[in-house]
Short mmCIF file of C-alpha atoms and ligand atoms in Angstrom, two decimals:
data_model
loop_
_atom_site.label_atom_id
_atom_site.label_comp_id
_atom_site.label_asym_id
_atom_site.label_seq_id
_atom_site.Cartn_x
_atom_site.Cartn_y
_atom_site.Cartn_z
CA UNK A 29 75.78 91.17 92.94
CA UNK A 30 73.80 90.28 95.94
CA UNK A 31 73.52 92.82 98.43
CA UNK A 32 73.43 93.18 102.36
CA UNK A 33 74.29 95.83 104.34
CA UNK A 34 77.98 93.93 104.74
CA UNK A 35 78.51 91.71 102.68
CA UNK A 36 78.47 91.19 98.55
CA UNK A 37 78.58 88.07 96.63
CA UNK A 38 80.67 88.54 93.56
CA UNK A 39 81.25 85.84 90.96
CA UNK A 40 80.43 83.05 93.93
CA UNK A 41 82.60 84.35 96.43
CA UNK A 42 81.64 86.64 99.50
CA UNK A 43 82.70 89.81 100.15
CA UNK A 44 82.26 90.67 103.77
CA UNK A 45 82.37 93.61 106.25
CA UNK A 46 83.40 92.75 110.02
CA UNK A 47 84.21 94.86 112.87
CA UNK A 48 86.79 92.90 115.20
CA UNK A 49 90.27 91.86 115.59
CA UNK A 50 92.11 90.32 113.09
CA UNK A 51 94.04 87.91 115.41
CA UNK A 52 90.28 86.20 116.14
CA UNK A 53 89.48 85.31 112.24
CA UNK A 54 89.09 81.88 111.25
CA UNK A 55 90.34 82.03 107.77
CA UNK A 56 92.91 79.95 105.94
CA UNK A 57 95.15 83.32 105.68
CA UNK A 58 94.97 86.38 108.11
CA UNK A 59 96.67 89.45 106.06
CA UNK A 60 99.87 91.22 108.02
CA UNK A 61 100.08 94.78 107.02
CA UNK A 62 104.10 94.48 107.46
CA UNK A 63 106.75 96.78 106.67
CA UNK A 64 109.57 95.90 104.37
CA UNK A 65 111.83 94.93 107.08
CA UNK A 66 109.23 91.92 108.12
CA UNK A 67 110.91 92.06 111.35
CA UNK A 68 107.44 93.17 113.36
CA UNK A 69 105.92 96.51 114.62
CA UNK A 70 102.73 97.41 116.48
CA UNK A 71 99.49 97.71 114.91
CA UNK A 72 97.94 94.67 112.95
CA UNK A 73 101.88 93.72 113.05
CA UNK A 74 102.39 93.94 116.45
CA UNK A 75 98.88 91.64 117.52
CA UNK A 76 99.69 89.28 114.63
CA UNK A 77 103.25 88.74 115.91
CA UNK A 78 102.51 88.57 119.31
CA UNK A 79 99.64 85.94 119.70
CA UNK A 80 100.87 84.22 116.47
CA UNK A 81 104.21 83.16 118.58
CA UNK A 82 108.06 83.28 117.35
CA UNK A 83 107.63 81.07 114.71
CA UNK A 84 106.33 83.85 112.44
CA UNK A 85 109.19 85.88 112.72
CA UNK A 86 111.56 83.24 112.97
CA UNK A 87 110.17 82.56 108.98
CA UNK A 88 109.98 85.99 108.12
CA UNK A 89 113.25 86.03 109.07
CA UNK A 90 114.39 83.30 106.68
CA UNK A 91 113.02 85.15 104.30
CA UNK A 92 114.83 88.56 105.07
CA UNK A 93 118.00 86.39 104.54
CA UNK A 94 117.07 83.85 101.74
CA UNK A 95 114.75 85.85 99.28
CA UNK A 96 114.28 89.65 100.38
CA UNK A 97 118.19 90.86 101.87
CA UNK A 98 117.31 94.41 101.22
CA UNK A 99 113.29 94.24 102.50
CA UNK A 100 110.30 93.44 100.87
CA UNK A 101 109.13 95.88 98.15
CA UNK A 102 106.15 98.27 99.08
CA UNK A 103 103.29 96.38 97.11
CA UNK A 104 104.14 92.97 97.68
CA UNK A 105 103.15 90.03 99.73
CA UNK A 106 104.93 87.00 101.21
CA UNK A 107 103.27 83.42 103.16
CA UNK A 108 104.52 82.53 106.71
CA UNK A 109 103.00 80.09 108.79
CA UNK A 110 100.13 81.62 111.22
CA UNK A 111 102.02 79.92 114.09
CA UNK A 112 99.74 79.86 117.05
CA UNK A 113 96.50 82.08 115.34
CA UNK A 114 93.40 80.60 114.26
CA UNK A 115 94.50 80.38 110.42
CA UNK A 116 96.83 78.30 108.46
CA UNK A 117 99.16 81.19 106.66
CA UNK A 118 100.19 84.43 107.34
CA UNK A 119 100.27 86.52 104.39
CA UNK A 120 102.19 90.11 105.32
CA UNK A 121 102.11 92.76 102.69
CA UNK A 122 103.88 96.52 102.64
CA UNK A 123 101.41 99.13 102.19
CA UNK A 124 102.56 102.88 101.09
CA UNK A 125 102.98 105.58 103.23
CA UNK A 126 100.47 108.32 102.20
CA UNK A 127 102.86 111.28 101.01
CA UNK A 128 99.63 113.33 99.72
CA UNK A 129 98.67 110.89 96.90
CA UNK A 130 101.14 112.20 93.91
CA UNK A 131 103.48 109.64 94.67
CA UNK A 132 101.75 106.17 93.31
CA UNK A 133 100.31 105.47 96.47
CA UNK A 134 96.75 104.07 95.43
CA UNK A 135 98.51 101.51 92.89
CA UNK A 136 100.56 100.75 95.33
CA UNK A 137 97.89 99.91 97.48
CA UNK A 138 95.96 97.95 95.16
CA UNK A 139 98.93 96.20 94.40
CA UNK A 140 99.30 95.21 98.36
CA UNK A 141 96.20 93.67 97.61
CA UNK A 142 96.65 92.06 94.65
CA UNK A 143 99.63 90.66 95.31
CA UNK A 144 98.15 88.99 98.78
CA UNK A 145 95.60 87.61 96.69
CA UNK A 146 98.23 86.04 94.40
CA UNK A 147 100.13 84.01 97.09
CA UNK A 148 96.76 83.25 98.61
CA UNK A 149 95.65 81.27 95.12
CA UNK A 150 99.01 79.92 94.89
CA UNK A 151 98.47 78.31 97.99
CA UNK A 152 94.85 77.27 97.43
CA UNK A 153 93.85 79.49 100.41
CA UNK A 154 90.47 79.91 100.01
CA UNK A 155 89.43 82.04 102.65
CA UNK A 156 91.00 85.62 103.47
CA UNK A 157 91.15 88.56 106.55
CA UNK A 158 92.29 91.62 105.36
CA UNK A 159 92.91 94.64 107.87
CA UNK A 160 92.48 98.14 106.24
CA UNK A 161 96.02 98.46 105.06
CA UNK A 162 98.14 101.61 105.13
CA UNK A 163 95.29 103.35 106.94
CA UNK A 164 96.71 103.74 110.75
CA UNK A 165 100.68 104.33 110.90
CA UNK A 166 100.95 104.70 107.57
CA UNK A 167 98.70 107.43 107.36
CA UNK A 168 96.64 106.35 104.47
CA UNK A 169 93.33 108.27 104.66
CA UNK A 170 90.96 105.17 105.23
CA UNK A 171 88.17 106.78 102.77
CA UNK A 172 90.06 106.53 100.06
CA UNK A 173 92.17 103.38 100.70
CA UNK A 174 88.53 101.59 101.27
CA UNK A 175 87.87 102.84 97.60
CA UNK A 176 90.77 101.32 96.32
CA UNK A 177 90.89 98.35 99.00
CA UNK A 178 87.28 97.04 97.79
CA UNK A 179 87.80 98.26 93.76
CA UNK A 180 91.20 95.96 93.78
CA UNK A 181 89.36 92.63 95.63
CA UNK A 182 86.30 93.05 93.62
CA UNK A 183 88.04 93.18 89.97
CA UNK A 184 90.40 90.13 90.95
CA UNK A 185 87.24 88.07 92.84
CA UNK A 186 86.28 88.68 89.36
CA UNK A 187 88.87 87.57 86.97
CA UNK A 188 90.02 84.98 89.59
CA UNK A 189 86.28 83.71 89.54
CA UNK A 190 86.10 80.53 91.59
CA UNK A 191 89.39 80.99 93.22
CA UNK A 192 87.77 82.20 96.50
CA UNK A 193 85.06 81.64 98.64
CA UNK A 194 85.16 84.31 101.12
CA UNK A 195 87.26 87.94 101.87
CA UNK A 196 86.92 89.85 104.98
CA UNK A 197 87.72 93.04 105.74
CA UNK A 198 88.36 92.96 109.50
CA UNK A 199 88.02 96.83 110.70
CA UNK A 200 89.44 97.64 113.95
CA UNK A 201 86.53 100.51 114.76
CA UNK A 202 82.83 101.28 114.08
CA UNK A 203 83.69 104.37 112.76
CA UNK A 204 86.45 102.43 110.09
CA UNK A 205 83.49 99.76 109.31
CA UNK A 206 81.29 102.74 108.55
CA UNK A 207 83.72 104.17 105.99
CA UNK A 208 84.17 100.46 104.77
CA UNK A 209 80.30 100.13 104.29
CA UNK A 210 79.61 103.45 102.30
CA UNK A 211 82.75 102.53 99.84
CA UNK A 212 80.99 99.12 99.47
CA UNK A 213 77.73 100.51 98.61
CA UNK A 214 79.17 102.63 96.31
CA UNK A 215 80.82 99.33 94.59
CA UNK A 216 77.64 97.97 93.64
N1 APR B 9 92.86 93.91 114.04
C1 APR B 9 92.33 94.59 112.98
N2 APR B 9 92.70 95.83 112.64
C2 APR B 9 93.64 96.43 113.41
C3 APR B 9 94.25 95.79 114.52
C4 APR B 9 93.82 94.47 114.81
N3 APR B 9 94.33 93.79 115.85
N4 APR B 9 95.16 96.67 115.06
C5 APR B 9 95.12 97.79 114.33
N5 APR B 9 94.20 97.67 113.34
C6 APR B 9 93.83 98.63 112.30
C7 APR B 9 94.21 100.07 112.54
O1 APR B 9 93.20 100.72 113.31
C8 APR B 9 94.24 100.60 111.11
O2 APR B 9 92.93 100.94 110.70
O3 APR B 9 94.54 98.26 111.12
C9 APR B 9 94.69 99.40 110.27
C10 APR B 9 96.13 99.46 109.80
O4 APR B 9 96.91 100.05 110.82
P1 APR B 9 98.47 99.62 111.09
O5 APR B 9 98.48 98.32 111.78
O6 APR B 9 99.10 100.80 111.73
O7 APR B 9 99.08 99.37 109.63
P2 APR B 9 99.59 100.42 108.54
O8 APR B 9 98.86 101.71 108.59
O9 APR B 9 99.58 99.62 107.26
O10 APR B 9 101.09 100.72 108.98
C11 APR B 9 102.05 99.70 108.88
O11 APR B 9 102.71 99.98 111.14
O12 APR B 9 102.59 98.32 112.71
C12 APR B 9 103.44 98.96 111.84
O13 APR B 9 105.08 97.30 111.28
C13 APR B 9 103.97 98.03 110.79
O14 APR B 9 105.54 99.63 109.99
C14 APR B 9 104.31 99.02 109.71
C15 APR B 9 103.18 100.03 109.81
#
Protein backbone atom coordinates (compact mmCIF):
# COMPACT_ATOMS: atom_id res chain seq x y z
CA UNK A 1 0.00 0.00 0.00
CA UNK A 2 1.63 3.14 -1.07
CA UNK A 3 1.57 5.81 1.29
CA UNK A 4 1.19 9.74 1.38
CA UNK A 5 0.06 11.77 3.88
CA UNK A 6 -3.62 11.62 1.92
CA UNK A 7 -3.86 9.36 -0.17
CA UNK A 8 -3.33 5.24 -0.40
CA UNK A 9 -3.15 3.12 -3.38
CA UNK A 10 -4.87 -0.14 -2.73
CA UNK A 11 -5.10 -2.97 -5.24
CA UNK A 12 -4.57 -0.11 -8.23
CA UNK A 13 -7.05 2.20 -7.13
CA UNK A 14 -6.49 5.50 -5.05
CA UNK A 15 -7.68 6.24 -1.94
CA UNK A 16 -7.69 9.93 -1.33
CA UNK A 17 -8.15 12.57 1.44
CA UNK A 18 -9.59 16.13 0.31
CA UNK A 19 -10.77 19.00 2.21
CA UNK A 20 -13.57 20.87 0.06
CA UNK A 21 -17.04 20.78 -1.04
CA UNK A 22 -18.55 17.97 -2.42
CA UNK A 23 -20.69 19.89 -5.01
CA UNK A 24 -17.01 20.94 -6.73
CA UNK A 25 -15.74 17.11 -7.33
CA UNK A 26 -15.17 15.95 -10.69
CA UNK A 27 -16.00 12.36 -10.31
CA UNK A 28 -18.30 10.11 -12.29
CA UNK A 29 -20.56 9.81 -8.93
CA UNK A 30 -20.73 12.44 -6.05
CA UNK A 31 -22.24 10.42 -2.87
CA UNK A 32 -25.68 12.11 -1.27
CA UNK A 33 -25.85 11.32 2.34
CA UNK A 34 -29.88 11.27 1.97
CA UNK A 35 -32.46 10.32 4.29
CA UNK A 36 -34.98 7.65 3.53
CA UNK A 37 -37.52 10.00 2.35
CA UNK A 38 -35.00 11.14 -0.69
CA UNK A 39 -37.05 14.16 -0.79
CA UNK A 40 -33.86 16.63 0.22
CA UNK A 41 -32.56 18.28 3.48
CA UNK A 42 -29.64 20.56 4.30
CA UNK A 43 -26.24 19.40 4.74
CA UNK A 44 -24.41 17.45 1.85
CA UNK A 45 -28.31 17.01 0.86
CA UNK A 46 -29.22 20.34 0.84
CA UNK A 47 -25.81 21.66 -1.49
CA UNK A 48 -26.23 18.54 -3.66
CA UNK A 49 -29.91 19.36 -4.33
CA UNK A 50 -29.57 22.79 -4.71
CA UNK A 51 -26.71 23.35 -7.33
CA UNK A 52 -27.53 19.89 -8.84
CA UNK A 53 -31.07 21.51 -10.08
CA UNK A 54 -34.75 19.85 -9.92
CA UNK A 55 -33.97 17.13 -11.94
CA UNK A 56 -32.46 15.23 -9.00
CA UNK A 57 -35.38 15.31 -7.03
CA UNK A 58 -37.71 15.09 -9.71
CA UNK A 59 -35.85 11.26 -10.10
CA UNK A 60 -35.63 10.66 -6.61
CA UNK A 61 -38.99 11.22 -6.67
CA UNK A 62 -39.79 8.53 -9.24
CA UNK A 63 -38.18 6.46 -7.22
CA UNK A 64 -40.14 7.23 -3.90
CA UNK A 65 -43.18 6.19 -6.06
CA UNK A 66 -41.88 3.36 -8.40
CA UNK A 67 -39.33 1.33 -6.20
CA UNK A 68 -39.07 2.73 -2.48
CA UNK A 69 -43.15 3.83 -1.42
CA UNK A 70 -42.26 3.52 2.18
CA UNK A 71 -38.42 5.25 1.97
CA UNK A 72 -35.25 3.94 1.31
CA UNK A 73 -33.82 1.54 3.95
CA UNK A 74 -31.01 2.98 6.31
CA UNK A 75 -27.91 1.23 4.59
CA UNK A 76 -28.75 1.47 1.14
CA UNK A 77 -27.94 3.42 -1.92
CA UNK A 78 -29.82 4.48 -5.07
CA UNK A 79 -28.34 6.37 -8.76
CA UNK A 80 -29.97 9.67 -9.90
CA UNK A 81 -28.66 11.75 -12.46
CA UNK A 82 -26.13 14.60 -11.07
CA UNK A 83 -28.30 17.10 -12.99
CA UNK A 84 -26.38 20.31 -13.22
CA UNK A 85 -23.01 19.14 -10.85
CA UNK A 86 -19.78 18.33 -12.22
CA UNK A 87 -20.42 14.39 -12.18
CA UNK A 88 -22.46 12.03 -14.15
CA UNK A 89 -24.62 10.17 -11.17
CA UNK A 90 -25.79 10.94 -8.00
CA UNK A 91 -25.56 8.14 -5.72
CA UNK A 92 -27.64 9.08 -2.22
CA UNK A 93 -27.31 6.66 0.60
CA UNK A 94 -29.14 6.65 4.34
CA UNK A 95 -26.68 6.67 7.01
CA UNK A 96 -27.78 5.69 10.80
CA UNK A 97 -28.49 7.94 13.35
CA UNK A 98 -25.93 7.41 16.19
CA UNK A 99 -28.23 6.15 19.19
CA UNK A 100 -24.91 5.38 21.36
CA UNK A 101 -23.58 2.54 19.13
CA UNK A 102 -25.71 -0.63 20.62
CA UNK A 103 -28.06 -0.33 17.98
CA UNK A 104 -26.13 -1.70 14.64
CA UNK A 105 -25.05 1.56 13.74
CA UNK A 106 -21.36 0.85 12.45
CA UNK A 107 -22.77 -2.04 10.05
CA UNK A 108 -25.07 0.09 9.10
CA UNK A 109 -22.65 2.47 8.15
CA UNK A 110 -20.43 0.27 6.38
CA UNK A 111 -23.25 -0.95 4.64
CA UNK A 112 -24.06 2.87 3.38
CA UNK A 113 -20.87 2.39 1.93
CA UNK A 114 -20.94 -0.71 0.52
CA UNK A 115 -23.95 -0.50 -0.95
CA UNK A 116 -22.85 3.00 -2.84
CA UNK A 117 -20.05 1.14 -4.05
CA UNK A 118 -22.36 -1.54 -5.49
CA UNK A 119 -24.52 0.76 -7.71
CA UNK A 120 -21.34 2.62 -8.54
CA UNK A 121 -19.78 -0.84 -10.27
CA UNK A 122 -23.07 -1.56 -11.63
CA UNK A 123 -22.86 1.47 -13.45
CA UNK A 124 -19.18 1.27 -14.40
CA UNK A 125 -18.58 4.48 -12.38
CA UNK A 126 -15.19 4.51 -11.89
CA UNK A 127 -14.51 7.40 -9.93
CA UNK A 128 -16.23 8.27 -6.44
CA UNK A 129 -16.80 11.49 -3.72
CA UNK A 130 -17.85 10.39 -0.60
CA UNK A 131 -18.82 13.00 2.23
CA UNK A 132 -18.27 11.67 5.84
CA UNK A 133 -21.66 10.10 6.20
CA UNK A 134 -23.83 10.13 9.31
CA UNK A 135 -21.25 12.38 10.96
CA UNK A 136 -23.11 16.02 11.07
CA UNK A 137 -27.08 15.73 11.60
CA UNK A 138 -26.97 12.43 12.19
CA UNK A 139 -24.76 12.67 14.96
CA UNK A 140 -22.36 9.98 14.11
CA UNK A 141 -19.13 10.68 16.04
CA UNK A 142 -16.78 11.32 12.94
CA UNK A 143 -13.76 9.31 14.75
CA UNK A 144 -15.31 6.40 14.67
CA UNK A 145 -17.42 6.57 11.46
CA UNK A 146 -13.84 7.44 9.67
CA UNK A 147 -12.78 3.97 11.18
CA UNK A 148 -15.47 2.25 9.71
CA UNK A 149 -15.85 4.70 6.56
CA UNK A 150 -12.10 3.84 5.39
CA UNK A 151 -12.17 -0.13 6.87
CA UNK A 152 -15.50 -0.67 4.54
CA UNK A 153 -13.83 1.16 1.11
CA UNK A 154 -10.56 -0.44 1.70
CA UNK A 155 -11.87 -4.25 2.06
CA UNK A 156 -14.26 -3.76 -1.08
CA UNK A 157 -11.30 -1.66 -3.22
CA UNK A 158 -9.96 -4.95 -2.36
CA UNK A 159 -12.23 -7.70 -3.34
CA UNK A 160 -13.62 -5.42 -6.11
CA UNK A 161 -9.88 -5.11 -7.33
CA UNK A 162 -9.88 -3.26 -10.65
CA UNK A 163 -13.34 -2.01 -10.34
CA UNK A 164 -12.14 1.51 -9.34
CA UNK A 165 -9.70 3.91 -10.01
CA UNK A 166 -10.13 6.53 -7.52
CA UNK A 167 -12.37 7.28 -3.97
CA UNK A 168 -12.44 10.52 -2.27
CA UNK A 169 -13.39 11.40 0.85
CA UNK A 170 -14.46 15.04 0.50
CA UNK A 171 -14.33 16.53 4.28
CA UNK A 172 -16.14 19.63 4.85
CA UNK A 173 -13.40 20.97 7.69
CA UNK A 174 -9.67 20.78 8.55
CA UNK A 175 -10.42 19.58 11.71
CA UNK A 176 -12.82 16.48 9.93
CA UNK A 177 -9.74 15.88 7.35
CA UNK A 178 -7.52 15.59 10.40
CA UNK A 179 -9.66 12.86 11.97
CA UNK A 180 -9.89 11.35 8.36
CA UNK A 181 -5.99 11.31 8.11
CA UNK A 182 -5.13 9.64 11.56
CA UNK A 183 -7.94 6.77 10.78
CA UNK A 184 -6.09 6.39 7.42
CA UNK A 185 -2.78 6.01 8.90
CA UNK A 186 -3.98 3.70 11.16
CA UNK A 187 -5.35 1.58 7.97
CA UNK A 188 -2.06 0.93 6.71
N1 LIG B 1 -19.48 19.07 1.09
C1 LIG B 1 -18.84 18.13 1.84
N2 LIG B 1 -19.19 17.83 3.10
C2 LIG B 1 -20.23 18.52 3.63
C3 LIG B 1 -20.95 19.51 2.91
C4 LIG B 1 -20.53 19.76 1.58
N3 LIG B 1 -21.14 20.68 0.82
N4 LIG B 1 -21.94 19.99 3.74
C5 LIG B 1 -21.83 19.35 4.90
N5 LIG B 1 -20.80 18.47 4.86
C6 LIG B 1 -20.32 17.55 5.90
C7 LIG B 1 -20.76 17.84 7.32
O1 LIG B 1 -19.86 18.76 7.92
C8 LIG B 1 -20.64 16.45 7.94
O2 LIG B 1 -19.29 16.23 8.33
O3 LIG B 1 -20.89 16.27 5.60
C9 LIG B 1 -20.96 15.48 6.80
C10 LIG B 1 -22.34 14.85 6.87
O4 LIG B 1 -23.24 15.81 7.38
P1 LIG B 1 -24.81 15.87 6.92
O5 LIG B 1 -24.88 16.46 5.57
O6 LIG B 1 -25.54 16.50 8.05
O7 LIG B 1 -25.24 14.33 6.76
P2 LIG B 1 -25.64 13.26 7.87
O8 LIG B 1 -24.95 13.48 9.17
O9 LIG B 1 -25.47 11.94 7.17
O10 LIG B 1 -27.19 13.55 8.13
C11 LIG B 1 -28.11 13.26 7.10
O11 LIG B 1 -29.04 15.44 7.22
O12 LIG B 1 -29.07 16.90 5.46
C12 LIG B 1 -29.83 15.98 6.14
O13 LIG B 1 -31.35 15.12 4.51
C13 LIG B 1 -30.21 14.82 5.29
O14 LIG B 1 -31.70 13.95 6.92
C14 LIG B 1 -30.44 13.78 6.34
C15 LIG B 1 -29.35 14.07 7.36
Amino acid sequence: MAMAQDAVTIAGATLRLVQGDITDQHVDAIVNAANSTLLGGGGVDGAIHRRGGPAILEECQEIRRTRYPDGLPTGDAVATTAGRLPARRVIHTVGPRWHGGGAGEAELLASAYRSTLARAREEGLRTLAFPSISTGAYGYPIEAAARVALGAVADELRVHAGAFDEVRFVLFSAADLAVYREALRQLS
